[in-house]
Coordinates of C-alpha atoms and ligand atoms in Angstrom, one line a residue:
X1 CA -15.8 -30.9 25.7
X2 CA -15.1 -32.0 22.0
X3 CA -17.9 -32.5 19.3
X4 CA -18.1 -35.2 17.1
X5 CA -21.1 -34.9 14.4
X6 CA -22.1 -38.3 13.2
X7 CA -24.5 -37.2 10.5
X8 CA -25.0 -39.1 7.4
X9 CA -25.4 -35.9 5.4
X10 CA -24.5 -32.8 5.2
X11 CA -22.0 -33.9 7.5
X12 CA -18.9 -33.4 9.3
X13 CA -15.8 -31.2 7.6
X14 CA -12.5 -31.2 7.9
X15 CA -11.6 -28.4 11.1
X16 CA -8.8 -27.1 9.2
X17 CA -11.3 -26.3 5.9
X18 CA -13.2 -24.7 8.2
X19 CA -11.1 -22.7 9.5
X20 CA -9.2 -21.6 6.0
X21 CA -12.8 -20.9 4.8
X22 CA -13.2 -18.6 7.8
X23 CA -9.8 -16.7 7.1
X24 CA -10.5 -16.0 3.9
X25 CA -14.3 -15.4 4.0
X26 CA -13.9 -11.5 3.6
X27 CA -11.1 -11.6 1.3
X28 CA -10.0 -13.8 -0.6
X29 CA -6.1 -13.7 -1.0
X30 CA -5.7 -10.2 -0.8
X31 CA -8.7 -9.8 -3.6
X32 CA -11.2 -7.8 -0.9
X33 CA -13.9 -9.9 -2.2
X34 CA -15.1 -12.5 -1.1
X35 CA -15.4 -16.1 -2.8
X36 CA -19.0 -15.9 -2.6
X37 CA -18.8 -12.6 -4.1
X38 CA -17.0 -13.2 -7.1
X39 CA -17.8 -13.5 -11.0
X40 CA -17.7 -17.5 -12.1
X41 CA -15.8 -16.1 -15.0
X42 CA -13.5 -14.0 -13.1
X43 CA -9.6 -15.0 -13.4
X44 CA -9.6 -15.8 -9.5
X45 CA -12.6 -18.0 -9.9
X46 CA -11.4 -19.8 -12.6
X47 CA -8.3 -20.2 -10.8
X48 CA -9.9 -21.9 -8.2
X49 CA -12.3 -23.6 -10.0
X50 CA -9.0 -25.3 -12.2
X51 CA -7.2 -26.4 -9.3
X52 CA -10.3 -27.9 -7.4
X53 CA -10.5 -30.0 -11.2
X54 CA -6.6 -30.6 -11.1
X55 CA -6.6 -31.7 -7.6
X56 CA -9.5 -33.8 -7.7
X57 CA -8.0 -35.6 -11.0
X58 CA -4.7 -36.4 -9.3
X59 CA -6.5 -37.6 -6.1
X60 CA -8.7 -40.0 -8.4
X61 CA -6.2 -40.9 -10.9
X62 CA -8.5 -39.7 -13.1
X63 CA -7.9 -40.5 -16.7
X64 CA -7.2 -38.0 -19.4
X65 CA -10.3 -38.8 -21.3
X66 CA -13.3 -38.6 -18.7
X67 CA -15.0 -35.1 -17.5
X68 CA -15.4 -34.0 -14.5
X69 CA -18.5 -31.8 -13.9
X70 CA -19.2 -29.5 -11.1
X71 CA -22.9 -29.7 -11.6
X72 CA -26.1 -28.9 -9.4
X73 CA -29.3 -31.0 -8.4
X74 CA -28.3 -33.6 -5.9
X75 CA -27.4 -37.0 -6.4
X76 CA -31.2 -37.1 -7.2
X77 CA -31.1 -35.4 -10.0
X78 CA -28.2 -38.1 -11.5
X79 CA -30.9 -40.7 -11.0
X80 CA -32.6 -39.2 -13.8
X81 CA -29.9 -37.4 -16.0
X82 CA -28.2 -40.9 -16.2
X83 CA -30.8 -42.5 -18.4
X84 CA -31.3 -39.6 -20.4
X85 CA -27.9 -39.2 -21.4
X86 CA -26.9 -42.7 -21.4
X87 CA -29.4 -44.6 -23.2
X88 CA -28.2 -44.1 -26.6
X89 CA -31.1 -45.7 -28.5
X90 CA -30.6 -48.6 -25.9
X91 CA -34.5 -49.7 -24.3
X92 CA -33.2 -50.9 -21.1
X93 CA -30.6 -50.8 -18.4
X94 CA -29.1 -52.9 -15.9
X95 CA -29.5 -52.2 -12.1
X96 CA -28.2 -53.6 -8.6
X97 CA -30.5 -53.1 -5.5
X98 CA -28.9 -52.7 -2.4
X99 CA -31.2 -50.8 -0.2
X100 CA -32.7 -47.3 -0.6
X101 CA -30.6 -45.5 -2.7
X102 CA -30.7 -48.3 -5.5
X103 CA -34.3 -48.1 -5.4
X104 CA -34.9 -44.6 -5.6
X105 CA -32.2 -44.5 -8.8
X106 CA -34.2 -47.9 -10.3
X107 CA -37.6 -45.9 -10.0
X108 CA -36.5 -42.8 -11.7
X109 CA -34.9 -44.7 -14.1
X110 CA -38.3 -46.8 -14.8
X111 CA -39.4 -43.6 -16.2
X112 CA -37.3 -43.6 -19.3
X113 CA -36.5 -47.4 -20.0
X114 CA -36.8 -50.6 -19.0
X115 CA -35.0 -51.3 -15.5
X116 CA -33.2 -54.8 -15.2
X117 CA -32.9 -55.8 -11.6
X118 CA -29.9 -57.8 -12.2
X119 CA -29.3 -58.2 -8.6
X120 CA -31.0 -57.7 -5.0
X121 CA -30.5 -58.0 -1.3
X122 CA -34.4 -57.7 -0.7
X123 CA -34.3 -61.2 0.6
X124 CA -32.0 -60.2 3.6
X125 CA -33.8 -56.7 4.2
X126 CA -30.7 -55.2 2.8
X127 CA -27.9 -56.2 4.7
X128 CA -25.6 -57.6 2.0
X129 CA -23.6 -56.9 -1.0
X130 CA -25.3 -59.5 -3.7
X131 CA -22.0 -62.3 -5.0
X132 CA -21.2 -60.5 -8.6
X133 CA -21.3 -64.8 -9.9
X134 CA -25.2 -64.8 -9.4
X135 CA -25.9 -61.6 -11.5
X136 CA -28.0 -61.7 -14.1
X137 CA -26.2 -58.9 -16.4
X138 CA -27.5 -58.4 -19.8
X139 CA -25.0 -57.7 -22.7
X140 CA -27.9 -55.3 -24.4
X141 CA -28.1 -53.0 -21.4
X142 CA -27.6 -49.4 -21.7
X143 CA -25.4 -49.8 -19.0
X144 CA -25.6 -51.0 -15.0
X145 CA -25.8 -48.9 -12.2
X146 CA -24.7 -49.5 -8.8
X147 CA -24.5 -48.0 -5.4
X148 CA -21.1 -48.3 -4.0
X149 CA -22.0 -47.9 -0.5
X150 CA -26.0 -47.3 0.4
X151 CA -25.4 -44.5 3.5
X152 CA -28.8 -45.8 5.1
X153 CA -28.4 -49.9 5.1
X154 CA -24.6 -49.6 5.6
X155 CA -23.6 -51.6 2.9
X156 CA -20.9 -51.2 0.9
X157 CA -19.2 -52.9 -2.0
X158 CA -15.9 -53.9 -1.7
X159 CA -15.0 -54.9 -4.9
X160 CA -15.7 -53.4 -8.0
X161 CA -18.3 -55.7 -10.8
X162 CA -16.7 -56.3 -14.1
X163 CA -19.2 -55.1 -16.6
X164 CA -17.2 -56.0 -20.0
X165 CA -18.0 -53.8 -22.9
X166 CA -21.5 -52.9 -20.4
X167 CA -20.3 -49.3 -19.0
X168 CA -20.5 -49.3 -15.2
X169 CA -22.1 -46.3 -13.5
X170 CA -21.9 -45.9 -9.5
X171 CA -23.2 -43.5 -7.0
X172 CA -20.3 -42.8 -5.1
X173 CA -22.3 -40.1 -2.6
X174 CA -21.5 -41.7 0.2
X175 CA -18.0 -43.4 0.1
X176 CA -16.1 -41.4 -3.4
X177 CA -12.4 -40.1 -1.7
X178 CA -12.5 -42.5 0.9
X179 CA -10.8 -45.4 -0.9
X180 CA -9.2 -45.7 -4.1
X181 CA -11.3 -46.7 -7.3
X182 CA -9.6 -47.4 -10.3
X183 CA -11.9 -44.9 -12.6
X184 CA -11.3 -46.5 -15.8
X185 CA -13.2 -49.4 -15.2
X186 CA -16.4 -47.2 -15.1
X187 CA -18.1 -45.2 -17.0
X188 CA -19.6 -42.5 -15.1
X189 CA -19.2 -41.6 -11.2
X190 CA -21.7 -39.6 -9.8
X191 CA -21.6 -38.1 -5.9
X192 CA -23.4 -35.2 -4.0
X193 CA -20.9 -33.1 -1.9
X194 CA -22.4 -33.2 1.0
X195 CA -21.0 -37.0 2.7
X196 CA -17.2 -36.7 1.5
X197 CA -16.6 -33.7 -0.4
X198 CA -18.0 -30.5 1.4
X199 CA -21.5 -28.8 1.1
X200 CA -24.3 -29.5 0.1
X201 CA -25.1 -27.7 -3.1
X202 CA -23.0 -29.5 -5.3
X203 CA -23.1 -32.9 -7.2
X204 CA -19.8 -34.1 -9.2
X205 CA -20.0 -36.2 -12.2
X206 CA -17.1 -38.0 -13.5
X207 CA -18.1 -39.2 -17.1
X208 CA -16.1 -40.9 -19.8
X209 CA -15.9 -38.7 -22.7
X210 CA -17.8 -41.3 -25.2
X211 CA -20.6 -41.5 -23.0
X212 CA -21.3 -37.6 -23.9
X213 CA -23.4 -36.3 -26.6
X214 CA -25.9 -39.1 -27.0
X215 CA -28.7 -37.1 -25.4
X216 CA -32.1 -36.6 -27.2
X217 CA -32.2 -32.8 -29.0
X218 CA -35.7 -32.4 -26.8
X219 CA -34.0 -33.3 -23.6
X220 CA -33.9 -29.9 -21.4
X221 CA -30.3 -28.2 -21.6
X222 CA -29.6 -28.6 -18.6
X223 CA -29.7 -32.4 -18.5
X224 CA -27.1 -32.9 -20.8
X225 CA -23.9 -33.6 -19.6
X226 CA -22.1 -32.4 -23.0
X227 CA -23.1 -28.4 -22.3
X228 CA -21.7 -29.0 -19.5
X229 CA -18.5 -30.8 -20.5
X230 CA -18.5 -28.6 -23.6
X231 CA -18.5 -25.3 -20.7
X232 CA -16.3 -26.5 -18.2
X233 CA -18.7 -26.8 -15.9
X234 CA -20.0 -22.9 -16.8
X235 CA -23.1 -23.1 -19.0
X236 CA -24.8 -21.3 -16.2
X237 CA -23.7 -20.2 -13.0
X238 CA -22.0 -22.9 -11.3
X239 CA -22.2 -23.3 -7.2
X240 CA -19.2 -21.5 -6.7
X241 CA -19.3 -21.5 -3.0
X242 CA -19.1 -25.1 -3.2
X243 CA -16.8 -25.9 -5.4
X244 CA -14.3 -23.9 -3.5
X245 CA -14.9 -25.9 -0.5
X246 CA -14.3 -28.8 -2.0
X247 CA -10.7 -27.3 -3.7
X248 CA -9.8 -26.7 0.3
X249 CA -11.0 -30.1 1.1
X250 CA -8.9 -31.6 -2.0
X251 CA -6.0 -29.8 -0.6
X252 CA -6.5 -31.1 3.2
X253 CA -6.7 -34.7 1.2
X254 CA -3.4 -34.0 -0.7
X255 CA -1.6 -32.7 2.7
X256 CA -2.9 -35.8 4.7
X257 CA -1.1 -37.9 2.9
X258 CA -4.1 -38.3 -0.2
X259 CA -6.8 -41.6 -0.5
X260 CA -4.6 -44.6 -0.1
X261 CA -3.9 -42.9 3.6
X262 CA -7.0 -41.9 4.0
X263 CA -8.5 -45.7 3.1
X264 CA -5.9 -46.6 6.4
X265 CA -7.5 -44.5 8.7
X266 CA -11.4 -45.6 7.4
X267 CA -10.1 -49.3 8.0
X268 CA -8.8 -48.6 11.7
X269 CA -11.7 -45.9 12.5
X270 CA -14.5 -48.6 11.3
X271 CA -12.5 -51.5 13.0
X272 CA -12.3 -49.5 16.1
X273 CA -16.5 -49.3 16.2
X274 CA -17.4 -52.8 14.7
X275 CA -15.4 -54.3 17.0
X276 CA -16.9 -52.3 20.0
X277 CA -20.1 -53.7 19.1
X278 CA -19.2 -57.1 17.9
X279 CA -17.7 -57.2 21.8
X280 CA -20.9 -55.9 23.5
X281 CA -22.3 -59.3 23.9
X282 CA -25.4 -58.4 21.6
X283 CA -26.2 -55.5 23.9
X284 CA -25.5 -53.6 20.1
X285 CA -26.0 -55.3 17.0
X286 CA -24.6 -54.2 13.5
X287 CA -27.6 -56.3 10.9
X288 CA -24.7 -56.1 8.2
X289 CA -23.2 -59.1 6.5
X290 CA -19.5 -58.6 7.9
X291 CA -17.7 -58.9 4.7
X292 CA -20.1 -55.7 3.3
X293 CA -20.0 -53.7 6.3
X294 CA -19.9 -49.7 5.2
X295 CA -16.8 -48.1 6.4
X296 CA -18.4 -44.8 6.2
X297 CA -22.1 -45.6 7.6
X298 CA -22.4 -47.4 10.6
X299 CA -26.0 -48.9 11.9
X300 CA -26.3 -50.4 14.9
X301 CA -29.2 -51.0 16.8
X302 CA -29.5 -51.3 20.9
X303 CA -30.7 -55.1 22.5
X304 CA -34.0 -53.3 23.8
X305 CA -35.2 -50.3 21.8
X306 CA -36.8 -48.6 24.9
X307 CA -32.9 -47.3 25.3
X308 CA -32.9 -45.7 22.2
X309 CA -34.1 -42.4 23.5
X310 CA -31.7 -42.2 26.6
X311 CA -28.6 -43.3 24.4
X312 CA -29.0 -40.5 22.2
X313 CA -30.0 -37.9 24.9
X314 CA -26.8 -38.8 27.2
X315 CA -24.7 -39.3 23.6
X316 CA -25.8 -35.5 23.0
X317 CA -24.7 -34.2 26.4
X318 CA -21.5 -36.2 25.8
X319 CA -21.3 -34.3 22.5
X320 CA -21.6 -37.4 20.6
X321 CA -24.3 -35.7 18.0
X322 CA -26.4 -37.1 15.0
X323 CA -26.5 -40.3 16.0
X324 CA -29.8 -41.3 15.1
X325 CA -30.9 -44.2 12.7
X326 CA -32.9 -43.5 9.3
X327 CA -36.5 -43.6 9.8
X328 CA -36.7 -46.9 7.9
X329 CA -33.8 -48.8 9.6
X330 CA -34.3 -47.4 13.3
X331 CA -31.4 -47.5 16.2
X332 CA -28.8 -45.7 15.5
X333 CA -26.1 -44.8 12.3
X334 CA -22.5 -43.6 13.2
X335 CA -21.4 -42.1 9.7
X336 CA -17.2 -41.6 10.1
X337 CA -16.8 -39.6 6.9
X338 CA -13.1 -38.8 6.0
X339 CA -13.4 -35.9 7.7
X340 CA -14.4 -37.7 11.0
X341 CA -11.5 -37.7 13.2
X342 CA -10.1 -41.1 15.2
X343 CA -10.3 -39.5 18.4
X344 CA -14.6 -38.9 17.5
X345 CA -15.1 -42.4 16.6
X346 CA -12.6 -43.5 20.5
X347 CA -15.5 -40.9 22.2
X348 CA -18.1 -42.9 20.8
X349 CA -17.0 -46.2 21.5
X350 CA -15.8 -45.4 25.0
X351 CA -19.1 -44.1 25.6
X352 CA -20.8 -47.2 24.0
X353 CA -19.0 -49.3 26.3
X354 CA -20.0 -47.0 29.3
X355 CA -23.6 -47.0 28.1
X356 CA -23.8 -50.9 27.8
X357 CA -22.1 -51.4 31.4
X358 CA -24.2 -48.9 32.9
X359 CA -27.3 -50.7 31.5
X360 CA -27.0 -53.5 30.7
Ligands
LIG1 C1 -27.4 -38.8 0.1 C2 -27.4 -39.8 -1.1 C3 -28.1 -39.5 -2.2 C4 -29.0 -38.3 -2.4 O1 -28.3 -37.2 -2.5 P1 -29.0 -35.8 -2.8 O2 -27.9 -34.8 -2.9 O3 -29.9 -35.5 -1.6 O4 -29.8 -35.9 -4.0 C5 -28.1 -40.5 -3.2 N1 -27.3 -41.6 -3.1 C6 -26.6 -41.8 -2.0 C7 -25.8 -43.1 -2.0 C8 -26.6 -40.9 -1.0 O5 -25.9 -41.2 0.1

C-alpha cells in the first residue's frame, strides 16, 4: 500500500530528495563526511550552500538586487524581525487579515508600531480573499503585509495587491515555489521550509537590497537582516542540514520541469479534490469562497461531524495520513504541497467518494 502524508507542516518531500539525501548521508560525494558533519565555511559547504542560492534565484526569477537569506527562527520569528527592520523611522504599517497567520504577524507587529488593518475577512470567519478595491491602504505605511495563502483557513490570494511606492511584504510559508510570483513587485518574501521547501529548521527571506540597513543600533544582532545579507547568510552557524535539502529540492524543481510546471500540476491536483467534494452532494463541504480556494491547503468538513473520527481512522488504514483539520477550523485539511504526488491526491478522492457512498 502507498502513503500519502497530507500534513500541513512539516510535510511531505519529494521521494527522490529523500532518497539522494539517503545516498549521500555518509558521504557526501566522495568527501567521507557527511553534510551534517561539515564546516559552514568549508569549500564543499559553500559549494552547496551557492548553488541552493543560484538555484533558488533562477527558479524565482529573482532579481539581481534583492538578498536571499538562509536564516533561522520560523516564520514566527519574521513576524517580528519585519518591523524591526522595516520601519525606518515609519510609526505604523499596513496589514491584511486573512485568518490565523495574518493575526499572529498583526499582533507581533503591534508590539513595535501601529498596525493598520487595511483589510479583513473576519466578517466571513475567514473564508475569503478581501477585493484589493475596498482596501484602505495608507500611503504613510511602513509598508503592508500579507499572507499569500493562510495554510489553516485555505485561502489563498490569487492575485498579487499593487502597493505603489508602499513595499509589499508576504508570508509565502505555505504556497512560495508553487506558482510563479513576479518578485519585483515586493519587497520582502518571507517562508519557513517546512510546507514547500524541505525541513523544518530553516526560514528564507527574500529582501530587496534598500530595505536593509535601517535597523535600530540596539536591535539584537541577530535581527538584522543586513549581518546577515552582509555574511552571506554566515554570521553564525547557519542550518546547514537544511539548506542542503532544500538545494536537492531546488534541483528536483529544476528537473521537473521548474514552477510554471509545477503551478500545472497544483491546478489539476486541487481541481481533482474540489471537484470531488463540490460533487458529493454536500456530504463534504469546502467553507472557501471558490475564487480564493488554497491550492496547497485544502479544508473540508464532513455533513455530520460524528464521522469525523471513522473517516480519519479508515483514511489511516488506507494510508491516507495527516488528514486532520486545525483545532480552530475542525473537519479535515488535505495539504497537496508540491511535493504531493497526483496519484496521493486520486487515493484520497477515490476514497472520499467510497467513504460518502458507504455512508451516506
Ligand atoms: C506554518 C506557517 C507559519 C509559522 O511557521 P513557523 O516556521 O512555525 O514559525 C507562518 N505563516 C504561515 C502562512 C504558515 O503556514
Amino acid at each position: 500500500m502507498s502513503i500519502f502524508n497530507f500534513s500541513a507542516g512539516p510535510a511531505v518531500l519529494p521521494h527522490e530528495v529523500l532518497q539522494q539525501a539517503r545516498e549521500e548521508l555518509l558521504d557526501w560525494h566522495g568527501t567521507g563526511m557527511s553534510v551534517m558533519e561539515m564546516s559552514h565555511r568549508g569549500k564543499e559547504f559553500m559549494g552547496i550552500a551557492a548553488q541552493a542560492e543560484a538555484d533558488l534565484r533562477e527558479l524565482m526569477g529573482i532579481p539581481k538586487n534583492y538578498k536571499v537569506l538562509f536564516l533561522q527562527g520560523g516564520a514566527h520569528l519574521q513576524f517580528s524581525m519585519i518591523p524591526l527592520n522595516l520601519l525606518r523611522g515609519k510609526l505604523s504599517a499596513d496589514y491584511v487579515n486573512t485568518g490565523e497567520w495574518s493575526k499572529k504577524a498583526m499582533a507581533e507587529a503591534k508590539k513595535f508600531c501601529f498596525v493598520n488593518e487595511v483589510a479583513s475577512n473576519a466578517d466571513k470567519k475567514a473564508t475569503y480573499a478581501p477585493d484589493f478595491k475596498h482596501w484602505k491602504l495608507d500611503k504613510d505605511a511602513a509598508y503592508v503585509h500579507y499572507t499569500t495563502n493562510e495554510t489553516i483557513g485555505g485561502v489563498e490570494f490569487n492575485w498579487v495587491p499593487r502597493t505603489g511606492t508602499v513595499p509589499l511584504v508576504a508570508d509565502m510559508s505555505s504556497n512560495i515555489l508553487s506558482r510563479p510570483y513576479d518578485v519585483s513587485r515586493f519587497g520582502l518574501i518571507y517562508a519557513g521550509a517546512q510546507k514547500n521547501i524541505g525541513p523544518a529548521g530553516l526560514t528564507l527571506v527574500i529582501v530587496r537590497d534598500d530595505l536593509v540597513g535601517h535597523a535600530d543600533p540596539r536591535l539584537p544582532t541577530m535581527m538584522d537582516y543586513k549581518i546577515h545579507a552582509d555574511n552571506d547568510s554566515m554570521y553564525n552557524t547557519p542550518p546547514t542540514y537544511g539548506m542542503y535539502m532544500a538545494g536537492l529540492v531546488f534541483q528536483w524543481l529544476k528537473r521537473n520541469g521548474g514552477v510554471a510546471k509545477m503551478e500545472q500540476v497544483n491546478i489539476a491536483k486541487a481541481k481533482l479534490l474540489y471537484d470531488a467534494i463540490d460533487a458529493s452532494n454536500g456530504f463534504y463541504h469546502c467553507p472557501v469562497n471558490t475564487a480564493d480556494r488554497s491550492r496547497m491547503n485544502v479544508p473540508f468538513t464532513l455533513k455530520d461531524a460524528n464521522l469525523d473520527g471513522d473517516f480519519l481512522k479508515q483514511a489511516d488504514a488506507n494510508g491516507l495520513l495527516q488528514l486532520k483539520g486545525h483545532r480552530s477550523v475542525g473537519g479535515m485539511r488535505a495539504s497537496i504541497y508540491n511535493a504531493m504526488p497526483k496519484a496521493g491526491v486520486q487515493a484520497l478522492v477515490d476514497f472520499m467518494n467510497d467513504f460518502a457512498r458507504r455512508n451516506g
